[in-house]
Coordinates of C-alpha atoms and ligand atoms in Angstrom, one line a residue:
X1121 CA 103.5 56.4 226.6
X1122 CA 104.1 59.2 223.8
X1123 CA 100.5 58.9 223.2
X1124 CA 99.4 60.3 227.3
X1125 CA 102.1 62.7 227.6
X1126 CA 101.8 64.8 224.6
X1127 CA 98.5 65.3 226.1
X1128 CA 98.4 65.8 229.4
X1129 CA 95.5 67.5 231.5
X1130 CA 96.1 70.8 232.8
X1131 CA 96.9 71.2 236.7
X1132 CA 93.8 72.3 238.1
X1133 CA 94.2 75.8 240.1
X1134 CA 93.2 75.9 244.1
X1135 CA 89.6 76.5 243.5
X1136 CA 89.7 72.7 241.5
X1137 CA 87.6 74.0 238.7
X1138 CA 88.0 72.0 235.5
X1139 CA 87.4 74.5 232.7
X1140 CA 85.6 72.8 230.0
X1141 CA 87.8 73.8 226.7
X1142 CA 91.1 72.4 228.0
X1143 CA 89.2 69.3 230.0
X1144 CA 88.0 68.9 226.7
X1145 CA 90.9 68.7 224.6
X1146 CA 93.1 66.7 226.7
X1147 CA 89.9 63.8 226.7
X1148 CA 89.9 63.9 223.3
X1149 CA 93.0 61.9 222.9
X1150 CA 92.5 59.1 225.0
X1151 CA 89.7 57.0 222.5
X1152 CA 93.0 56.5 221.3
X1153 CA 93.8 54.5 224.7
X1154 CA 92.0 51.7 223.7
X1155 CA 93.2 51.4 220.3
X1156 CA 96.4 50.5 222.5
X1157 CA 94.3 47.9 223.7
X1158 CA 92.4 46.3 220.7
X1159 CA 91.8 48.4 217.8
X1160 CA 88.7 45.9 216.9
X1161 CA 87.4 44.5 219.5
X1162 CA 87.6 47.2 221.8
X1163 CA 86.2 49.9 218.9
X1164 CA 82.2 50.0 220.3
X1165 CA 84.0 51.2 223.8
X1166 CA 85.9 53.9 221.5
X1167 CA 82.9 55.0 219.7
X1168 CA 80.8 55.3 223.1
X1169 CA 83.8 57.5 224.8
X1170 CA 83.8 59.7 221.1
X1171 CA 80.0 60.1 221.5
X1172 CA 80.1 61.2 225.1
X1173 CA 82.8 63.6 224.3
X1174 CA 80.9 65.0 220.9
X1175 CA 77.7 65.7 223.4
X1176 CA 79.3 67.6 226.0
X1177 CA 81.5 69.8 223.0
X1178 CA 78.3 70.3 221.4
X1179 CA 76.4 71.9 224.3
X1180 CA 80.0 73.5 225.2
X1181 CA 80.1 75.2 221.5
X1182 CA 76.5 77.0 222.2
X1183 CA 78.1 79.2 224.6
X1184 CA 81.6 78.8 225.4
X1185 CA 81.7 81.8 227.9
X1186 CA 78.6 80.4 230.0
X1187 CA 80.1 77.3 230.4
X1188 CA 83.5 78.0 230.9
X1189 CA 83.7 75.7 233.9
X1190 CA 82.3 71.4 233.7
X1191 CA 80.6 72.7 237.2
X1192 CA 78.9 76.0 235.0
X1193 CA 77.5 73.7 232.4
X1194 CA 75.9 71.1 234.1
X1195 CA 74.1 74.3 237.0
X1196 CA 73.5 75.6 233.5
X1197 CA 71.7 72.3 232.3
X1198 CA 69.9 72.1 235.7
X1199 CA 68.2 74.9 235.5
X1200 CA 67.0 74.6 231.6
X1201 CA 65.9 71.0 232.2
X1202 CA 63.7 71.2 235.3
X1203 CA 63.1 67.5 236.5
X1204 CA 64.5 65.5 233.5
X1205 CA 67.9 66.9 234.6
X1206 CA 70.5 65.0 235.7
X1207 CA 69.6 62.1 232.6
X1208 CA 69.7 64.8 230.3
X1209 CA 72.5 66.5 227.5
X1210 CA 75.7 67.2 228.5
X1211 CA 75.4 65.9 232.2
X1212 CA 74.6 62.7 231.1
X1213 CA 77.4 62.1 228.8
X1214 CA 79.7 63.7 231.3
X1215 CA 78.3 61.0 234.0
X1216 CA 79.3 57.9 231.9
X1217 CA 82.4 59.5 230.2
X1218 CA 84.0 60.0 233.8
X1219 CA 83.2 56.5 234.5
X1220 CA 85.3 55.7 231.5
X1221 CA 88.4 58.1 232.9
X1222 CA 88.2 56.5 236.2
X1223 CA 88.2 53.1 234.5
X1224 CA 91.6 54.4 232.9
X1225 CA 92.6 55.9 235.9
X1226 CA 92.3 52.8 238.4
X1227 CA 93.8 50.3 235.6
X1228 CA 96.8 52.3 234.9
X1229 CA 97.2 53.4 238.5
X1230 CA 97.0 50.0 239.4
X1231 CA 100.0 49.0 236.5
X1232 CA 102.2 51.6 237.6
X1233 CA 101.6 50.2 241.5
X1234 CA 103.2 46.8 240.3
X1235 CA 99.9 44.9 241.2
X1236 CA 100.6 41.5 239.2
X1237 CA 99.7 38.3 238.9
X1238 CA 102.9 36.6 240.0
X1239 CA 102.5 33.4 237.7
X1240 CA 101.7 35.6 234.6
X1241 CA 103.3 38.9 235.5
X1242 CA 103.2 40.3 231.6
X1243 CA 99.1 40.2 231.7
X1244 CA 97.3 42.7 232.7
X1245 CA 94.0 41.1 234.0
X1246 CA 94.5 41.9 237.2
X1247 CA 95.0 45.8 236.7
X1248 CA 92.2 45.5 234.1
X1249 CA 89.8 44.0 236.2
X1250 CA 90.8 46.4 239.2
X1251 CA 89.6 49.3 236.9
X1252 CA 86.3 47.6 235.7
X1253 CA 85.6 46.9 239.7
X1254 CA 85.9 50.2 240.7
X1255 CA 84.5 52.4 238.0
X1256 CA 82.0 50.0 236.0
X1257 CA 80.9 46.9 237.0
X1258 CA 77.9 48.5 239.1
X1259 CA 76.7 50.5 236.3
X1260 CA 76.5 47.0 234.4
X1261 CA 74.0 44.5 234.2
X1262 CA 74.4 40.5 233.7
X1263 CA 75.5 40.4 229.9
X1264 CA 77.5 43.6 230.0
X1265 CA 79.5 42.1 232.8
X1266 CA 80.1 38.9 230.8
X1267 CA 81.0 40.7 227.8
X1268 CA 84.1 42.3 230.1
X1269 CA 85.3 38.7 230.8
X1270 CA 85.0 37.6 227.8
X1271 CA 87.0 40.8 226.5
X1272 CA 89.2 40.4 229.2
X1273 CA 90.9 37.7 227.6
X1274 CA 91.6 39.6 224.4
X1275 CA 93.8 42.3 226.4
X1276 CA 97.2 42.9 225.1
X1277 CA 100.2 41.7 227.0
X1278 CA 101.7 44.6 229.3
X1279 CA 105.1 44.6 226.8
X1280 CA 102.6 44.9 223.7
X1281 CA 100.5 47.7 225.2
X1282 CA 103.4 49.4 226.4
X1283 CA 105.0 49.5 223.7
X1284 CA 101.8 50.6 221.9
X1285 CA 101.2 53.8 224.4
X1286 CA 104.9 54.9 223.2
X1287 CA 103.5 54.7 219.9
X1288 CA 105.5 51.6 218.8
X1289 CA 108.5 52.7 220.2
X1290 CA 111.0 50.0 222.3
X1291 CA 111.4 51.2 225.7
X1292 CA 111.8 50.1 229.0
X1293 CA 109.2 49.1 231.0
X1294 CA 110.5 51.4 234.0
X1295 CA 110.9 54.1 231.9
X1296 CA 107.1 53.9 230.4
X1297 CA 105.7 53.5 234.2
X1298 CA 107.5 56.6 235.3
X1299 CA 106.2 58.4 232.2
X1300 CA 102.2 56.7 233.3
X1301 CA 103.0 58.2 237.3
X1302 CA 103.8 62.0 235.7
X1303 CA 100.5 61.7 233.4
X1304 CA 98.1 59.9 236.3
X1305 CA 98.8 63.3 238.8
X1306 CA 97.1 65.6 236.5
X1307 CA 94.7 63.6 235.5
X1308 CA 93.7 61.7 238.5
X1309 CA 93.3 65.4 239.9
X1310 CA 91.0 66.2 236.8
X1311 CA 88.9 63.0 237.6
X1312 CA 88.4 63.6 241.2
X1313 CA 87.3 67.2 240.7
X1314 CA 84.8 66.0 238.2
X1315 CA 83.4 63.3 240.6
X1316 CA 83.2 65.6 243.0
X1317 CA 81.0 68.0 241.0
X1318 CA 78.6 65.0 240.5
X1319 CA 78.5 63.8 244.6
X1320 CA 77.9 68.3 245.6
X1321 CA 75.2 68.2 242.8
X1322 CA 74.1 65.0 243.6
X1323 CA 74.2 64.6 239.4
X1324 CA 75.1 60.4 239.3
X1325 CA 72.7 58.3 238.6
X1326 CA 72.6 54.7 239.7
X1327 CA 70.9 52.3 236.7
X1328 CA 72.2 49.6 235.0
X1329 CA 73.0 49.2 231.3
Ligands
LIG2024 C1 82.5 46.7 229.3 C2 82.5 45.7 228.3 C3 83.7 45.7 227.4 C4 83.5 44.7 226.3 C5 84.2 45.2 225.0 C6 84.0 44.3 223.9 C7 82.7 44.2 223.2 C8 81.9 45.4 223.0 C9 80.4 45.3 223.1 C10 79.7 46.5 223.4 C11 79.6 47.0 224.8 C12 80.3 48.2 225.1 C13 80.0 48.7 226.4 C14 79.2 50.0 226.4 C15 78.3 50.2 227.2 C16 77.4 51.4 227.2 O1 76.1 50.9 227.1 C17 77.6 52.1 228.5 C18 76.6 53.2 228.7 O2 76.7 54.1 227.7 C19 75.9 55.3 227.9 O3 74.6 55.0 227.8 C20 76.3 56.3 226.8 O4 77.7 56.6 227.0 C21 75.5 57.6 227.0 O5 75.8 58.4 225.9 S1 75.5 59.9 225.8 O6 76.8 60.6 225.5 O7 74.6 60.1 224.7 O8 74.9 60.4 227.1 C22 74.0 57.2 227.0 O9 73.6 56.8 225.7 C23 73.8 56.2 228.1 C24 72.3 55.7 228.1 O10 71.7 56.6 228.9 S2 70.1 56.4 229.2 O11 69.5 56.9 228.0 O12 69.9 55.0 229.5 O13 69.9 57.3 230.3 N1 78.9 52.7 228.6 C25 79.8 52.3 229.4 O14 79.6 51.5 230.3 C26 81.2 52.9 229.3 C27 82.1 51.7 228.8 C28 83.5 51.8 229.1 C29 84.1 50.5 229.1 C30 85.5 50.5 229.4 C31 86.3 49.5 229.7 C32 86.3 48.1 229.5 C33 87.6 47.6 229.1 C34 87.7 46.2 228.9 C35 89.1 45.7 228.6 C36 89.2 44.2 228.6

Protein backbone atom coordinates (compact mmCIF):
# COMPACT_ATOMS: atom_id res chain seq x y z
CA UNK A 1 0.00 0.00 0.00
CA UNK A 2 3.27 2.08 0.69
CA UNK A 3 3.74 1.90 -2.98
CA UNK A 4 0.01 4.23 -3.83
CA UNK A 5 0.29 6.41 -0.92
CA UNK A 6 3.71 7.86 -1.22
CA UNK A 7 2.25 8.93 -4.46
CA UNK A 8 -0.86 10.12 -4.38
CA UNK A 9 -2.69 12.42 -7.10
CA UNK A 10 -3.20 15.85 -6.19
CA UNK A 11 -6.87 16.98 -5.27
CA UNK A 12 -8.07 18.61 -8.20
CA UNK A 13 -9.35 22.39 -7.56
CA UNK A 14 -13.23 23.47 -8.32
CA UNK A 15 -12.61 24.09 -11.91
CA UNK A 16 -11.39 20.01 -12.19
CA UNK A 17 -8.50 20.88 -14.24
CA UNK A 18 -5.78 18.14 -14.15
CA UNK A 19 -2.53 20.08 -14.65
CA UNK A 20 -0.30 17.96 -16.71
CA UNK A 21 3.20 18.04 -14.52
CA UNK A 22 1.73 16.76 -11.32
CA UNK A 23 -0.93 14.26 -13.29
CA UNK A 24 2.20 13.28 -14.68
CA UNK A 25 4.27 12.47 -11.81
CA UNK A 26 1.78 10.78 -9.70
CA UNK A 27 1.09 8.16 -13.10
CA UNK A 28 4.51 7.59 -13.23
CA UNK A 29 4.55 5.33 -10.23
CA UNK A 30 1.88 3.09 -10.90
CA UNK A 31 3.76 0.70 -13.87
CA UNK A 32 4.89 -0.26 -10.63
CA UNK A 33 1.22 -1.60 -9.89
CA UNK A 34 1.51 -4.39 -11.89
CA UNK A 35 4.80 -5.49 -10.86
CA UNK A 36 2.50 -6.10 -7.60
CA UNK A 37 0.78 -8.22 -9.84
CA UNK A 38 3.33 -10.37 -11.90
CA UNK A 39 6.57 -8.84 -12.54
CA UNK A 40 6.87 -11.21 -15.82
CA UNK A 41 3.94 -11.94 -17.11
CA UNK A 42 2.34 -8.83 -16.58
CA UNK A 43 5.74 -6.75 -17.96
CA UNK A 44 4.22 -6.10 -21.88
CA UNK A 45 1.15 -4.28 -19.87
CA UNK A 46 3.99 -2.24 -17.91
CA UNK A 47 5.95 -1.34 -20.91
CA UNK A 48 2.57 -0.25 -22.83
CA UNK A 49 1.45 2.05 -19.60
CA UNK A 50 5.54 3.41 -19.66
CA UNK A 51 5.22 4.16 -23.34
CA UNK A 52 1.91 5.95 -23.06
CA UNK A 53 3.28 8.01 -20.30
CA UNK A 54 6.83 8.78 -22.21
CA UNK A 55 4.45 10.17 -25.25
CA UNK A 56 2.36 12.53 -23.43
CA UNK A 57 5.85 13.85 -21.17
CA UNK A 58 7.42 14.27 -24.41
CA UNK A 59 4.91 16.49 -26.08
CA UNK A 60 4.41 18.00 -22.40
CA UNK A 61 8.38 18.89 -22.32
CA UNK A 62 8.02 21.03 -25.77
CA UNK A 63 6.18 23.56 -23.90
CA UNK A 64 5.37 23.08 -20.43
CA UNK A 65 3.63 26.58 -20.04
CA UNK A 66 1.21 25.83 -23.14
CA UNK A 67 0.15 22.77 -21.82
CA UNK A 68 -0.10 23.41 -18.44
CA UNK A 69 -3.57 21.71 -18.24
CA UNK A 70 -4.24 17.63 -19.91
CA UNK A 71 -7.43 19.69 -21.35
CA UNK A 72 -4.64 22.58 -22.94
CA UNK A 73 -2.62 19.93 -24.58
CA UNK A 74 -4.84 17.82 -26.27
CA UNK A 75 -7.04 21.67 -27.79
CA UNK A 76 -3.38 22.31 -28.39
CA UNK A 77 -2.93 18.89 -30.51
CA UNK A 78 -6.35 19.55 -32.19
CA UNK A 79 -5.58 22.39 -33.72
CA UNK A 80 -1.83 21.37 -35.02
CA UNK A 81 -3.27 18.10 -36.38
CA UNK A 82 -6.34 19.05 -38.46
CA UNK A 83 -8.29 15.77 -39.25
CA UNK A 84 -5.70 13.02 -38.10
CA UNK A 85 -6.46 14.39 -34.51
CA UNK A 86 -7.89 12.63 -31.97
CA UNK A 87 -5.50 9.20 -33.19
CA UNK A 88 -2.64 11.32 -33.07
CA UNK A 89 0.55 12.21 -30.23
CA UNK A 90 -0.21 12.83 -26.99
CA UNK A 91 -4.17 12.39 -27.16
CA UNK A 92 -3.72 9.12 -28.22
CA UNK A 93 -1.58 7.85 -25.59
CA UNK A 94 -3.62 9.74 -23.06
CA UNK A 95 -6.84 7.86 -24.60
CA UNK A 96 -5.44 4.30 -23.85
CA UNK A 97 -3.39 5.22 -20.75
CA UNK A 98 -6.73 6.39 -18.90
CA UNK A 99 -8.21 3.17 -19.94
CA UNK A 100 -5.40 1.62 -17.96
CA UNK A 101 -6.22 4.03 -14.71
CA UNK A 102 -9.78 3.23 -14.91
CA UNK A 103 -8.84 -0.48 -15.19
CA UNK A 104 -6.88 0.20 -11.75
CA UNK A 105 -9.48 2.28 -10.57
CA UNK A 106 -12.62 -0.28 -10.93
CA UNK A 107 -10.34 -3.33 -9.76
CA UNK A 108 -9.18 -1.74 -6.60
CA UNK A 109 -12.45 0.05 -6.04
CA UNK A 110 -14.02 -3.09 -6.43
CA UNK A 111 -11.36 -4.86 -3.62
CA UNK A 112 -11.89 -2.26 -1.23
CA UNK A 113 -15.97 -2.74 -1.68
CA UNK A 114 -15.46 -6.42 -0.41
CA UNK A 115 -16.82 -7.85 -3.73
CA UNK A 116 -15.56 -11.64 -3.36
CA UNK A 117 -15.96 -14.80 -4.52
CA UNK A 118 -17.42 -16.45 -1.34
CA UNK A 119 -15.83 -20.00 -2.10
CA UNK A 120 -12.32 -18.46 -2.78
CA UNK A 121 -12.44 -15.18 -1.03
CA UNK A 122 -8.33 -14.63 -1.15
CA UNK A 123 -8.55 -14.38 -5.22
CA UNK A 124 -9.02 -11.62 -6.82
CA UNK A 125 -10.73 -12.71 -10.15
CA UNK A 126 -13.68 -11.24 -9.51
CA UNK A 127 -12.34 -7.63 -8.80
CA UNK A 128 -9.97 -8.25 -11.68
CA UNK A 129 -12.36 -9.06 -14.13
CA UNK A 130 -14.83 -6.22 -12.85
CA UNK A 131 -11.94 -3.77 -13.97
CA UNK A 132 -11.22 -5.45 -17.34
CA UNK A 133 -15.31 -5.20 -17.97
CA UNK A 134 -15.53 -1.79 -17.47
CA UNK A 135 -12.46 -0.20 -18.78
CA UNK A 136 -11.06 -2.76 -21.48
CA UNK A 137 -12.80 -5.49 -22.74
CA UNK A 138 -14.51 -3.25 -25.56
CA UNK A 139 -11.36 -1.82 -26.78
CA UNK A 140 -10.32 -5.56 -27.24
CA UNK A 141 -10.66 -7.94 -29.93
CA UNK A 142 -11.07 -11.91 -29.81
CA UNK A 143 -7.30 -12.95 -28.81
CA UNK A 144 -6.68 -9.92 -26.67
CA UNK A 145 -9.66 -10.96 -24.59
CA UNK A 146 -8.41 -14.58 -24.30
CA UNK A 147 -5.08 -13.45 -23.35
CA UNK A 148 -6.94 -11.64 -20.09
CA UNK A 149 -8.33 -15.10 -19.13
CA UNK A 150 -5.66 -16.77 -19.57
CA UNK A 151 -3.67 -14.04 -17.43
CA UNK A 152 -6.33 -14.02 -15.19
CA UNK A 153 -5.30 -17.15 -13.73
CA UNK A 154 -1.72 -16.01 -12.98
CA UNK A 155 -3.11 -13.15 -10.60
CA UNK A 156 -1.62 -13.04 -7.20
CA UNK A 157 -3.64 -13.98 -4.24
CA UNK A 158 -5.27 -10.80 -2.48
CA UNK A 159 -2.75 -11.53 0.84
CA UNK A 160 0.32 -11.74 -1.78
CA UNK A 161 -0.57 -8.61 -3.61
CA UNK A 162 -1.37 -6.91 -0.57
CA UNK A 163 1.39 -7.43 0.91
CA UNK A 164 3.25 -6.54 -2.27
CA UNK A 165 1.48 -2.82 -2.54
CA UNK A 166 3.02 -2.30 1.14
CA UNK A 167 6.11 -3.03 -0.37
CA UNK A 168 6.61 -6.44 1.42
CA UNK A 169 5.57 -5.33 4.56
CA UNK A 170 2.98 -7.70 6.87
CA UNK A 171 -0.08 -5.85 7.46
CA UNK A 172 -3.58 -6.22 8.01
CA UNK A 173 -5.75 -6.65 5.42
CA UNK A 174 -8.16 -3.85 6.95
CA UNK A 175 -5.58 -1.67 7.40
CA UNK A 176 -4.20 -1.90 3.55
CA UNK A 177 -8.06 -1.40 2.27
CA UNK A 178 -8.43 1.74 4.28
CA UNK A 179 -5.05 2.89 3.07
CA UNK A 180 -6.53 1.80 -1.06
CA UNK A 181 -10.13 3.99 0.05
CA UNK A 182 -7.76 7.38 0.96
CA UNK A 183 -5.65 6.78 -2.42
CA UNK A 184 -8.85 5.86 -4.81
CA UNK A 185 -10.64 9.61 -3.77
CA UNK A 186 -7.91 11.47 -5.46
CA UNK A 187 -7.41 9.48 -7.95
CA UNK A 188 -10.71 8.40 -9.01
CA UNK A 189 -11.31 12.29 -9.08
CA UNK A 190 -8.17 12.57 -11.50
CA UNK A 191 -9.66 9.79 -13.71
CA UNK A 192 -13.14 11.15 -14.05
CA UNK A 193 -11.88 14.63 -14.92
CA UNK A 194 -9.79 13.08 -17.56
CA UNK A 195 -12.69 11.09 -19.07
CA UNK A 196 -14.58 13.85 -19.02
CA UNK A 197 -12.12 15.90 -21.20
CA UNK A 198 -12.33 13.11 -23.80
CA UNK A 199 -16.60 12.76 -23.80
CA UNK A 200 -16.60 17.45 -24.09
CA UNK A 201 -13.95 16.94 -26.86
CA UNK A 202 -15.51 14.06 -28.10
CA UNK A 203 -11.50 12.72 -28.21
CA UNK A 204 -12.25 8.58 -27.59
CA UNK A 205 -12.10 6.57 -30.18
CA UNK A 206 -13.92 3.27 -30.45
CA UNK A 207 -11.48 0.46 -32.38
CA UNK A 208 -10.47 -2.70 -31.33
CA UNK A 209 -6.84 -3.87 -30.67
C1 LIG B 1 -5.25 -7.40 -21.44
C2 LIG B 1 -4.44 -8.62 -21.59
C3 LIG B 1 -3.58 -8.91 -20.44
C4 LIG B 1 -2.69 -10.05 -20.69
C5 LIG B 1 -1.37 -9.94 -20.02
C6 LIG B 1 -0.39 -10.97 -20.34
C7 LIG B 1 0.23 -11.15 -21.66
C8 LIG B 1 0.63 -9.94 -22.39
C9 LIG B 1 0.45 -9.95 -23.87
C10 LIG B 1 0.42 -8.61 -24.50
C11 LIG B 1 -0.89 -7.90 -24.54
C12 LIG B 1 -0.88 -6.68 -23.69
C13 LIG B 1 -2.08 -5.89 -23.89
C14 LIG B 1 -1.75 -4.63 -24.66
C15 LIG B 1 -2.59 -4.18 -25.51
C16 LIG B 1 -2.32 -2.94 -26.31
O1 LIG B 1 -2.33 -3.30 -27.67
C17 LIG B 1 -3.44 -1.96 -26.03
C18 LIG B 1 -3.41 -0.79 -26.99
O2 LIG B 1 -2.20 -0.11 -26.86
C19 LIG B 1 -2.18 1.15 -27.50
O3 LIG B 1 -2.21 0.96 -28.89
C20 LIG B 1 -0.92 1.86 -27.07
O4 LIG B 1 -0.95 2.11 -25.67
C21 LIG B 1 -0.80 3.20 -27.83
O5 LIG B 1 0.45 3.72 -27.52
S1 LIG B 1 0.83 5.25 -27.72
O6 LIG B 1 1.30 5.73 -26.43
O7 LIG B 1 1.92 5.22 -28.68
O8 LIG B 1 -0.30 5.99 -28.21
C22 LIG B 1 -0.93 2.98 -29.34
O9 LIG B 1 0.19 2.28 -29.81
C23 LIG B 1 -2.20 2.20 -29.62
C24 LIG B 1 -2.35 1.82 -31.07
O10 LIG B 1 -2.95 2.88 -31.63
S2 LIG B 1 -3.32 2.91 -33.16
O11 LIG B 1 -2.09 3.20 -33.86
O12 LIG B 1 -3.89 1.64 -33.53
O13 LIG B 1 -4.28 3.99 -33.27
N1 LIG B 1 -3.31 -1.47 -24.68
C25 LIG B 1 -4.24 -1.71 -23.77
O14 LIG B 1 -5.26 -2.27 -24.04
C26 LIG B 1 -3.95 -1.30 -22.33
C27 LIG B 1 -3.67 -2.59 -21.60
C28 LIG B 1 -3.91 -2.55 -20.16
C29 LIG B 1 -4.15 -3.90 -19.62
C30 LIG B 1 -4.44 -3.85 -18.20
C31 LIG B 1 -4.98 -4.89 -17.47
C32 LIG B 1 -5.04 -6.29 -17.56
C33 LIG B 1 -4.74 -6.93 -16.28
C34 LIG B 1 -4.79 -8.37 -16.33
C35 LIG B 1 -4.65 -8.98 -15.01
C36 LIG B 1 -4.91 -10.43 -15.01
Amino acid sequence: MALLMEHQFRQLSADRQVETRPFLDAVSYLPLFFDCLGPTIFAPIKVDLIGNITKIKAVYDTNPGRYKTLQQLLEAEKEMCGSEWPRVGATLALMWLKRSLKFIQIFLQSLVDGEKDQSNPNLMRVNITKGYDVALKRYHGWFVQQLFKAALYAAPYKSDFLKALSKGRDVKEEECLEKIRKFLINFSANIDAVYDIYSRMNADLDYKV
